[in-house]
Short mmCIF file of the N, C-alpha and C atoms (twelve columns), coordinates in Angstrom:
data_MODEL
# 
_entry.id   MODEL 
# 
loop_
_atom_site.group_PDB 
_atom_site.id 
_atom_site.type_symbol 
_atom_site.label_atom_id 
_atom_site.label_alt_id 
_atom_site.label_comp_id 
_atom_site.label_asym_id 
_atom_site.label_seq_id 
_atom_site.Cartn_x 
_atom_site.Cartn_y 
_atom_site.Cartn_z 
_atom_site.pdbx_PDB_model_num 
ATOM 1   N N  . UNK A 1  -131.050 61.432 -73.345 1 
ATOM 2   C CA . UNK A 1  -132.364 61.823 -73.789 1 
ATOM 3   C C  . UNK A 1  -132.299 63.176 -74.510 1 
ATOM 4   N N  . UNK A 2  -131.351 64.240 -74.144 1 
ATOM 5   C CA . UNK A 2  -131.088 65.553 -74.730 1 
ATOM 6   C C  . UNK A 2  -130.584 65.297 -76.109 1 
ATOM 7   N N  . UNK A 3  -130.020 64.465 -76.082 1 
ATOM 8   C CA . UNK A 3  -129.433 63.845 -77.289 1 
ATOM 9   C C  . UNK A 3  -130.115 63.541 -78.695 1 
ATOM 10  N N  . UNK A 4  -131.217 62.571 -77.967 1 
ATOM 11  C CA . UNK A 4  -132.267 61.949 -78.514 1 
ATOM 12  C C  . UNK A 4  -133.077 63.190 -79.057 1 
ATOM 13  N N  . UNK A 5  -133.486 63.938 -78.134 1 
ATOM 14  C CA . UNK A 5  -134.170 64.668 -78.810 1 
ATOM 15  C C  . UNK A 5  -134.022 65.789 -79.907 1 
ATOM 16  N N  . UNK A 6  -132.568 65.694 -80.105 1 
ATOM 17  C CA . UNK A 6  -132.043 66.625 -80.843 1 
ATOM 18  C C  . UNK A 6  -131.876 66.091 -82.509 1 
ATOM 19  N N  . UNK A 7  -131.198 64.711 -81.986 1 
ATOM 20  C CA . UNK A 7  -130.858 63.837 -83.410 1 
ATOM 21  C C  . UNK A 7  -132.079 63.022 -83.760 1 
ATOM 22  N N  . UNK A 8  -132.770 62.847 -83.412 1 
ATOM 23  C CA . UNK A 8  -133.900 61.918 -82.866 1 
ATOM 24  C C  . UNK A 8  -134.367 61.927 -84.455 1 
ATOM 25  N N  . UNK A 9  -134.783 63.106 -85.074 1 
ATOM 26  C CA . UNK A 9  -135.695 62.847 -86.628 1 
ATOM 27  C C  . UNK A 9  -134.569 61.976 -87.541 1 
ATOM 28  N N  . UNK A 10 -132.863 62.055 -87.450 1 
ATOM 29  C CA . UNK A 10 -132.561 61.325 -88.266 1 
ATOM 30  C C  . UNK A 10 -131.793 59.781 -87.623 1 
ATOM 31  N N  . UNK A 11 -131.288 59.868 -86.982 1 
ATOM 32  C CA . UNK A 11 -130.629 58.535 -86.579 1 
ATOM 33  C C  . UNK A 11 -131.586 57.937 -85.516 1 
ATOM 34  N N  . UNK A 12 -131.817 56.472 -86.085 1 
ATOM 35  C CA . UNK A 12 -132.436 55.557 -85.505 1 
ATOM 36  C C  . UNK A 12 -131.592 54.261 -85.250 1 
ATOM 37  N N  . UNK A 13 -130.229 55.076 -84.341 1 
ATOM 38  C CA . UNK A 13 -129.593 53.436 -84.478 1 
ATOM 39  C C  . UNK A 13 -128.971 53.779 -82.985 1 
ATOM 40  N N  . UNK A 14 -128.821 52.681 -81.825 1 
ATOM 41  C CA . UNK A 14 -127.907 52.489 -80.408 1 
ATOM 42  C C  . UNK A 14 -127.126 53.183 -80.638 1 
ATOM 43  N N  . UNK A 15 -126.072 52.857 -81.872 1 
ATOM 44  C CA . UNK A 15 -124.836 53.175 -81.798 1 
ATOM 45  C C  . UNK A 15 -124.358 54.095 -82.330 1 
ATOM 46  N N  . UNK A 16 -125.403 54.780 -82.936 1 
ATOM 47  C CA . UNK A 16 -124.514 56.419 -83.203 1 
ATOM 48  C C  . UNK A 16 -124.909 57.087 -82.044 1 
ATOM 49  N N  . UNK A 17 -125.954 56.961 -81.078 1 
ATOM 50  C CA . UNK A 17 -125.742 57.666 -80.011 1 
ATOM 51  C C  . UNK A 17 -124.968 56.985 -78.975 1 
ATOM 52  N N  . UNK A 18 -124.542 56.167 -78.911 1 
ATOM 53  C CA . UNK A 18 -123.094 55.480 -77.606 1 
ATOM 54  C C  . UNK A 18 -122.232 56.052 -78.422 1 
ATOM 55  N N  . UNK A 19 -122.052 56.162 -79.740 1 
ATOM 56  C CA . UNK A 19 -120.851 56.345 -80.880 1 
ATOM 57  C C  . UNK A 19 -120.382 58.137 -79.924 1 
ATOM 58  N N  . UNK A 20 -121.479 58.770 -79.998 1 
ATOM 59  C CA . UNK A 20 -122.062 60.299 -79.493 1 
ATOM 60  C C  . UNK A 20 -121.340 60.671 -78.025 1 
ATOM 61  N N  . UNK A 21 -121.767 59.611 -77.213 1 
ATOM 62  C CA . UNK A 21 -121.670 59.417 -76.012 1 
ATOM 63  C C  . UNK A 21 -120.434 58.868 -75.693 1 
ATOM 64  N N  . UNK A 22 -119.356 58.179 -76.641 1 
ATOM 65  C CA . UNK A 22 -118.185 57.743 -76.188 1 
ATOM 66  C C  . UNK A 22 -118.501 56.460 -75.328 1 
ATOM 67  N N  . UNK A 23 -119.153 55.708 -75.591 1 
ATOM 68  C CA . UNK A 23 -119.639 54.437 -75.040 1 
ATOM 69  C C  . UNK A 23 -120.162 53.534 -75.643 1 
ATOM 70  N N  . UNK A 24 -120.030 52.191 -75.033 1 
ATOM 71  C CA . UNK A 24 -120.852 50.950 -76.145 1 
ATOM 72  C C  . UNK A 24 -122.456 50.872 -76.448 1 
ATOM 73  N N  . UNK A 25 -123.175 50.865 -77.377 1 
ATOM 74  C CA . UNK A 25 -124.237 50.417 -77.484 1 
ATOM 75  C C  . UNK A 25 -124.440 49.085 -76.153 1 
ATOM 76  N N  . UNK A 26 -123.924 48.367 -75.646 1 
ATOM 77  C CA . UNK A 26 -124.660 47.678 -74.617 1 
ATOM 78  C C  . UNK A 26 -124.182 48.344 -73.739 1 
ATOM 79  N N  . UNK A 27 -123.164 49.813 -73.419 1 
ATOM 80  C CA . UNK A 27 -123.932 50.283 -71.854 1 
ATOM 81  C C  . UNK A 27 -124.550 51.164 -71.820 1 
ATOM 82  N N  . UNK A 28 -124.877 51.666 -73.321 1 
ATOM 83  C CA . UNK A 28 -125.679 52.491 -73.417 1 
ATOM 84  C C  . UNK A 28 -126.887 52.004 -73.125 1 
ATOM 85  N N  . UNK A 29 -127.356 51.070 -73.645 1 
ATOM 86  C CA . UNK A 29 -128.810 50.255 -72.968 1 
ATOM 87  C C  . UNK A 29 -129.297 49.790 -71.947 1 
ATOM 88  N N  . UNK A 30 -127.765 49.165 -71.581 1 
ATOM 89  C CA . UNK A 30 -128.063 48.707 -69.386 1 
ATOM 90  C C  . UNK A 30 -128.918 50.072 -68.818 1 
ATOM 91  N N  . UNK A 31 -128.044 51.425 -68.933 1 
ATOM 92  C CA . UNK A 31 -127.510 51.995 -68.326 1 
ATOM 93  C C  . UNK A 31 -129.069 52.987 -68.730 1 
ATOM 94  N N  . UNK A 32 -129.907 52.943 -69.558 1 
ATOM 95  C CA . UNK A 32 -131.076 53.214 -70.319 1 
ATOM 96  C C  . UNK A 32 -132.185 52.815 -69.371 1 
ATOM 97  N N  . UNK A 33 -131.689 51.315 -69.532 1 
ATOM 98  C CA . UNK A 33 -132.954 50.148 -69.207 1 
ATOM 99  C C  . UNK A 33 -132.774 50.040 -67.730 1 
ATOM 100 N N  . UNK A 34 -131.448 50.124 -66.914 1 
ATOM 101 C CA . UNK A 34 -131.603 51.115 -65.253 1 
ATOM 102 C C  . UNK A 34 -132.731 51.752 -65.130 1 
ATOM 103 N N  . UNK A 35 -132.441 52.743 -65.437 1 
ATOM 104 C CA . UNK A 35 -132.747 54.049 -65.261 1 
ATOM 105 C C  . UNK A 35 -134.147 54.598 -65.504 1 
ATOM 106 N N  . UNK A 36 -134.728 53.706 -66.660 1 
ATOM 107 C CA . UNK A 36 -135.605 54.084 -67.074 1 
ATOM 108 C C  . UNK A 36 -136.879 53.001 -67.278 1 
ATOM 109 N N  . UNK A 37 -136.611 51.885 -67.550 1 
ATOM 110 C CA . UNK A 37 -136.998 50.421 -67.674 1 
ATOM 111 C C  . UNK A 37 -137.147 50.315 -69.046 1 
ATOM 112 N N  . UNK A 38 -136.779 51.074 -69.970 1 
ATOM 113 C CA . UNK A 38 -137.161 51.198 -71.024 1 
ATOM 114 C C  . UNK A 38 -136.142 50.640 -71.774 1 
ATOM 115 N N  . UNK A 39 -136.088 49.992 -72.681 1 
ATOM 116 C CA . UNK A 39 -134.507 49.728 -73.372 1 
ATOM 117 C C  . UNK A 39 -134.167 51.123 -74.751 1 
ATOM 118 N N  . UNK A 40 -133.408 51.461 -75.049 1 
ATOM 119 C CA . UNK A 40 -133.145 52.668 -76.289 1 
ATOM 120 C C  . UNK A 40 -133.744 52.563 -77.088 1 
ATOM 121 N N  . UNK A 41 -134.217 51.432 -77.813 1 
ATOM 122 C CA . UNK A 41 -134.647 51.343 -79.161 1 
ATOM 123 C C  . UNK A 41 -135.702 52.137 -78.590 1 
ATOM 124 N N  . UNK A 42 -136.913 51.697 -78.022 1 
ATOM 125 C CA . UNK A 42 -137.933 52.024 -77.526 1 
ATOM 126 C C  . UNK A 42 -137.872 53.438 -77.626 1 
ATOM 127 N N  . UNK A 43 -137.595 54.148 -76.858 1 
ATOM 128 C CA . UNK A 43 -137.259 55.580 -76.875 1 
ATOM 129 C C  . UNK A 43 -136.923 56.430 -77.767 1 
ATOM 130 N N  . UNK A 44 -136.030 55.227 -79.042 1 
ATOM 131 C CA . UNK A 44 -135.656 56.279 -80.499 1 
ATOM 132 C C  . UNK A 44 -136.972 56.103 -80.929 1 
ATOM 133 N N  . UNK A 45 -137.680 55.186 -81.176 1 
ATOM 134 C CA . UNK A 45 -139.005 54.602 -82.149 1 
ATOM 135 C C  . UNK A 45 -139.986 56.018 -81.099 1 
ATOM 136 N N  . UNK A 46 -139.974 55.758 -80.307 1 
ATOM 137 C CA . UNK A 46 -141.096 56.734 -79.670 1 
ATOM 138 C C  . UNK A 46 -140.966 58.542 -80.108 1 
ATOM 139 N N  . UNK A 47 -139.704 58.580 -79.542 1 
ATOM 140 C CA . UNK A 47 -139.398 60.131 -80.264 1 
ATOM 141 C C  . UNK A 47 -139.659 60.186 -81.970 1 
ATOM 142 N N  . UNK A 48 -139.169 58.816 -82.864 1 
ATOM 143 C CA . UNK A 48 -139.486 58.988 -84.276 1 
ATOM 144 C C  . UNK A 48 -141.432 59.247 -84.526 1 
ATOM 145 N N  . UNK A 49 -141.624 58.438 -83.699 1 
ATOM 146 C CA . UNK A 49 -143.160 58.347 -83.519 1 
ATOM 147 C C  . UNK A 49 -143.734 59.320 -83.263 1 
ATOM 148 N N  . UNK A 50 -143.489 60.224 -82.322 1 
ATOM 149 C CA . UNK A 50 -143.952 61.465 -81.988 1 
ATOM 150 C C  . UNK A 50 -143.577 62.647 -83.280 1 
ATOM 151 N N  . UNK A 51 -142.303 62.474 -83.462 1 
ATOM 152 C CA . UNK A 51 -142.703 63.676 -84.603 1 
ATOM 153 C C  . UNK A 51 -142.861 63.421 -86.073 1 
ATOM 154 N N  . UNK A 52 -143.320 62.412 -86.475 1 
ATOM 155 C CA . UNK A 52 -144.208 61.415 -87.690 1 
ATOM 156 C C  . UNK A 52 -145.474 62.298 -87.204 1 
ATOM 157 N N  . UNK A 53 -146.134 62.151 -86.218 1 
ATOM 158 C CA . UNK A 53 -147.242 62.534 -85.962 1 
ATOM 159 C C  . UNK A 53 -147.299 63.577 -86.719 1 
ATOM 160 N N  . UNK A 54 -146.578 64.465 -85.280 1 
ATOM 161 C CA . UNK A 54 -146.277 66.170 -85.268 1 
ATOM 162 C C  . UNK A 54 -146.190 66.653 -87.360 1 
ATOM 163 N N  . UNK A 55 -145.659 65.857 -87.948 1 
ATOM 164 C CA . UNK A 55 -145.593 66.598 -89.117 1 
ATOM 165 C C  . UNK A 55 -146.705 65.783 -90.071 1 
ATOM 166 N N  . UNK A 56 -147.479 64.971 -89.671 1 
ATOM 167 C CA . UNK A 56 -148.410 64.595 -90.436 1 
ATOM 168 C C  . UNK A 56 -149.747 65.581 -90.403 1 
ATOM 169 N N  . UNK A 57 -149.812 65.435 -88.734 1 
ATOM 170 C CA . UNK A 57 -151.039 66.533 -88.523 1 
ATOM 171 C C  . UNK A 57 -150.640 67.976 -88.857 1 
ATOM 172 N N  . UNK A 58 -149.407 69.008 -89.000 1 
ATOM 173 C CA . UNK A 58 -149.475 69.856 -89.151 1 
ATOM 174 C C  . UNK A 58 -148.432 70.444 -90.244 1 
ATOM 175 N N  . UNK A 59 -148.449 69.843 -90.959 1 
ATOM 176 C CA . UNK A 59 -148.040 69.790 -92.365 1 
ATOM 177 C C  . UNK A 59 -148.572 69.425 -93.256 1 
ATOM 178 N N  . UNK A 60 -148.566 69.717 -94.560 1 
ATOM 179 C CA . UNK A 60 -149.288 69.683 -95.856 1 
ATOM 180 C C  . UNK A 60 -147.773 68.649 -96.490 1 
ATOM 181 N N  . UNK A 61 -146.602 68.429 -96.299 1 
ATOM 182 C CA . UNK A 61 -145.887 67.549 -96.819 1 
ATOM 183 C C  . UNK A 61 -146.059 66.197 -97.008 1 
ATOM 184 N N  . UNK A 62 -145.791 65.218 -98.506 1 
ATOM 185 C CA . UNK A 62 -146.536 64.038 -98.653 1 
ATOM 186 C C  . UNK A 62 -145.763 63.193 -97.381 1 
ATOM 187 N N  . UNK A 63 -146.484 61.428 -97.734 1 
ATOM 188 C CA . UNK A 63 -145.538 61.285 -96.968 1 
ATOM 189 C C  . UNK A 63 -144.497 60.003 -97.259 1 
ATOM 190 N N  . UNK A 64 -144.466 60.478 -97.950 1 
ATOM 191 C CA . UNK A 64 -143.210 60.641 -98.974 1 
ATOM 192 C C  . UNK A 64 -141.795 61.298 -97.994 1 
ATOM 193 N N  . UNK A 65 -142.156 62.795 -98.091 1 
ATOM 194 C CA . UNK A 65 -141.358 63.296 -97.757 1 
ATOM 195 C C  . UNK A 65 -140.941 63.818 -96.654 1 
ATOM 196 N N  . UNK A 66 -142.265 63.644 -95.337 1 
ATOM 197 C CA . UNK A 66 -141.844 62.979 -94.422 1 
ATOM 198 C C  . UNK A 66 -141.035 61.712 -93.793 1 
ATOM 199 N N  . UNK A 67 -141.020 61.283 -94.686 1 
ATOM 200 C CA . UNK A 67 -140.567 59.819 -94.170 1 
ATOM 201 C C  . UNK A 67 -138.611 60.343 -94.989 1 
ATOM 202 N N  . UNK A 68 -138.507 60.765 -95.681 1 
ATOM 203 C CA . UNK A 68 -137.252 61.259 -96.125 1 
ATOM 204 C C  . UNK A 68 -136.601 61.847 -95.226 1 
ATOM 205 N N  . UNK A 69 -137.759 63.398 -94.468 1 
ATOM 206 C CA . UNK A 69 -137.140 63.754 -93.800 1 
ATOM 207 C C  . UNK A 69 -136.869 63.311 -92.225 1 
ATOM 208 N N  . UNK A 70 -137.484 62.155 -92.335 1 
ATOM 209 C CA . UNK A 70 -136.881 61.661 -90.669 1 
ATOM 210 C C  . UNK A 70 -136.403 60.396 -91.090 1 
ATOM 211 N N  . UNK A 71 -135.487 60.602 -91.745 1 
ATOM 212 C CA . UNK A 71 -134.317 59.629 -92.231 1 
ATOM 213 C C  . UNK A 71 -134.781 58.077 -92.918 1 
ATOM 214 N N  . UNK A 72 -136.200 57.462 -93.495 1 
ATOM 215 C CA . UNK A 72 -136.557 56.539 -94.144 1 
ATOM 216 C C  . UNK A 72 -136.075 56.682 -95.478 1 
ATOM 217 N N  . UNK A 73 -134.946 56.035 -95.980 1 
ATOM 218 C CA . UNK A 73 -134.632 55.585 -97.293 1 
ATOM 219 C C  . UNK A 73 -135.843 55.183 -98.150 1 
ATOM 220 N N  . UNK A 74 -136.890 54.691 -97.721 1 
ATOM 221 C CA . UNK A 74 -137.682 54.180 -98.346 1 
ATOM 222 C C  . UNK A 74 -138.984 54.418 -97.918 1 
ATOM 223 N N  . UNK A 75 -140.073 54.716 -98.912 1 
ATOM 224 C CA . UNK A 75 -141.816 55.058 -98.263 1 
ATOM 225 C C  . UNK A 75 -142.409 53.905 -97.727 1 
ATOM 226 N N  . UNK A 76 -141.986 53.022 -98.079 1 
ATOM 227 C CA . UNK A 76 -142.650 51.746 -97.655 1 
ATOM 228 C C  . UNK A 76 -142.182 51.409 -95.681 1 
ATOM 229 N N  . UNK A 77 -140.951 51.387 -95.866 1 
ATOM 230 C CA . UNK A 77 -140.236 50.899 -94.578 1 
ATOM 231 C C  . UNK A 77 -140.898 52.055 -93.711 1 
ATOM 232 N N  . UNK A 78 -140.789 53.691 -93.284 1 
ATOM 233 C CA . UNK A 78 -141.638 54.479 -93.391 1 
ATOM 234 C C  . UNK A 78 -143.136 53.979 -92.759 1 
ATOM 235 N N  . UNK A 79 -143.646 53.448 -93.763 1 
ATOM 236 C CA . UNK A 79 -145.042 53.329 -93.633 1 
ATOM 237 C C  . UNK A 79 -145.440 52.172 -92.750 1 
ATOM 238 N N  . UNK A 80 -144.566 51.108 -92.865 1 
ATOM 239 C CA . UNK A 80 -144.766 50.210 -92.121 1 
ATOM 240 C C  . UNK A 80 -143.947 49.997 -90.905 1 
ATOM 241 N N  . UNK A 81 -142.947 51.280 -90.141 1 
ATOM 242 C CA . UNK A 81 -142.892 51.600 -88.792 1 
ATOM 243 C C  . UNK A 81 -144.012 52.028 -88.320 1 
ATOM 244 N N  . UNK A 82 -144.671 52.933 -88.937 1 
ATOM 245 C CA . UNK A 82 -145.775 53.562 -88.421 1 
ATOM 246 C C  . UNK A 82 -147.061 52.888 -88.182 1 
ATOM 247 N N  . UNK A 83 -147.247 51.776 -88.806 1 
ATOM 248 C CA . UNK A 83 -148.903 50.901 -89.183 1 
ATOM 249 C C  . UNK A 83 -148.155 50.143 -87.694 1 
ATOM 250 N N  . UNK A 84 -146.473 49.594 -87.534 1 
ATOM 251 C CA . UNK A 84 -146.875 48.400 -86.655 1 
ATOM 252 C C  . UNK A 84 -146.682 49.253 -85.101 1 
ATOM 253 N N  . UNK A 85 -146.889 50.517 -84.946 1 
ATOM 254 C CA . UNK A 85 -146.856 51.095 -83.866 1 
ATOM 255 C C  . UNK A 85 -148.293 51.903 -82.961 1 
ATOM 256 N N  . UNK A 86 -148.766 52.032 -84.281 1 
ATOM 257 C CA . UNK A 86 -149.838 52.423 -84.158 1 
ATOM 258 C C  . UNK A 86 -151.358 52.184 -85.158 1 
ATOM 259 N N  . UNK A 87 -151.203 50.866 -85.548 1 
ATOM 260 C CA . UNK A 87 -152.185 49.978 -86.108 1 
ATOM 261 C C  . UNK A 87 -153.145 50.994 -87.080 1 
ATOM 262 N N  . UNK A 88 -152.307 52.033 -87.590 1 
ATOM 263 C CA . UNK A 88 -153.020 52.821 -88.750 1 
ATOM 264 C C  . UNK A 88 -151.993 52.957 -89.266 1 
ATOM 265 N N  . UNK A 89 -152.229 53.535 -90.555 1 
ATOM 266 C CA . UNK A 89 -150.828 53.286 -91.855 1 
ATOM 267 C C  . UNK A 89 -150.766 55.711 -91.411 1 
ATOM 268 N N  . UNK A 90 -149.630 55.979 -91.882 1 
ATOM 269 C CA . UNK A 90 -149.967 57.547 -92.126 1 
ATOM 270 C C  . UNK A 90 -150.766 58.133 -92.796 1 
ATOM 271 N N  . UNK A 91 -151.330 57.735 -93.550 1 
ATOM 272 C CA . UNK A 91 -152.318 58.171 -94.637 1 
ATOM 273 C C  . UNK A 91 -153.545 58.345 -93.403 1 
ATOM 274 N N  . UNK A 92 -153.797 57.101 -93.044 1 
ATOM 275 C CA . UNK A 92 -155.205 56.850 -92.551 1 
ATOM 276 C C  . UNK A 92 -155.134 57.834 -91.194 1 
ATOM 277 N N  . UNK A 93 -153.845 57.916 -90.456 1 
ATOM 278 C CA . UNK A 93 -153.622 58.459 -89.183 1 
ATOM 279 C C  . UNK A 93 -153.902 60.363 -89.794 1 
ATOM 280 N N  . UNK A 94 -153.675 60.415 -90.878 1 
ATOM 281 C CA . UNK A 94 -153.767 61.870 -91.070 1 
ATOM 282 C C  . UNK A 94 -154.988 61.859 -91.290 1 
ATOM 283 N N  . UNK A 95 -155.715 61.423 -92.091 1 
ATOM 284 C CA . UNK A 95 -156.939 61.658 -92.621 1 
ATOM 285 C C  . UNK A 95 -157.937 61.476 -90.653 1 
ATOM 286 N N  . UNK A 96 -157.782 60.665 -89.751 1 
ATOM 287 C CA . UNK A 96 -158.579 60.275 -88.879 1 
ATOM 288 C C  . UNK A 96 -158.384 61.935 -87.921 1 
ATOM 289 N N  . UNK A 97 -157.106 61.791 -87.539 1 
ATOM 290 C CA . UNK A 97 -156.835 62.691 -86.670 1 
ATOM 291 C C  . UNK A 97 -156.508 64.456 -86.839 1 
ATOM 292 N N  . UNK A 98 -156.252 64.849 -88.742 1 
ATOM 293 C CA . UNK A 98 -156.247 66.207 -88.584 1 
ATOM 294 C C  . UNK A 98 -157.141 66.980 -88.164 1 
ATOM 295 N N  . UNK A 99 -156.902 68.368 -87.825 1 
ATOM 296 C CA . UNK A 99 -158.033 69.426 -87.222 1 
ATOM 297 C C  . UNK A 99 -158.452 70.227 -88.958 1 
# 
């Protein structure tokens, strides 16, 4: 999880953190989904999720370039992690929720 939270804005994959950890992507997940009931993916998408937020609401950066900087090759792919997690696209989540 220290891990996670460190690499967390760019790698969204099992296996660069077992890669990290010197272990397989499936015991990295048993050993996850033990412990936690949660399986990894879950946990990368959630940490990506949380700071999507964090820089939508308190940043002026498009998002565009949010989505660059937490490792989306593409605005679209980007946009549509975010709509199927939280049933608003970023646009709409910024516009609803900034202060």
């Amino acid at each position: 999880m220290e891990l996670l939270s460190i690499e967390g804005k760019v790698h969204h994959s099992t296996s660069f953190y077992a890669n990290k950890l010197c272990i397989t992507p499936n015991y990295l997940n048993e050993r996850v989904k033990n412990d936690t009931g949660i399986p990894v993916i879950k946990h990368i998408r959630h940490a990506l999720l949380i700071e999507a937020k964090k820089q939508l609401l308190y940043t002026d950066h498009s998002i565009n370039e949010i989505g660059m900087t937490l490792g989306f090759e593409d605005t679209s792919y980007f946009i549509r992690f975010f709509r199927k997690l939280t049933k608003k696209t970023p646009g709409e989540f910024r516009r609803k929720e900034k202060p």
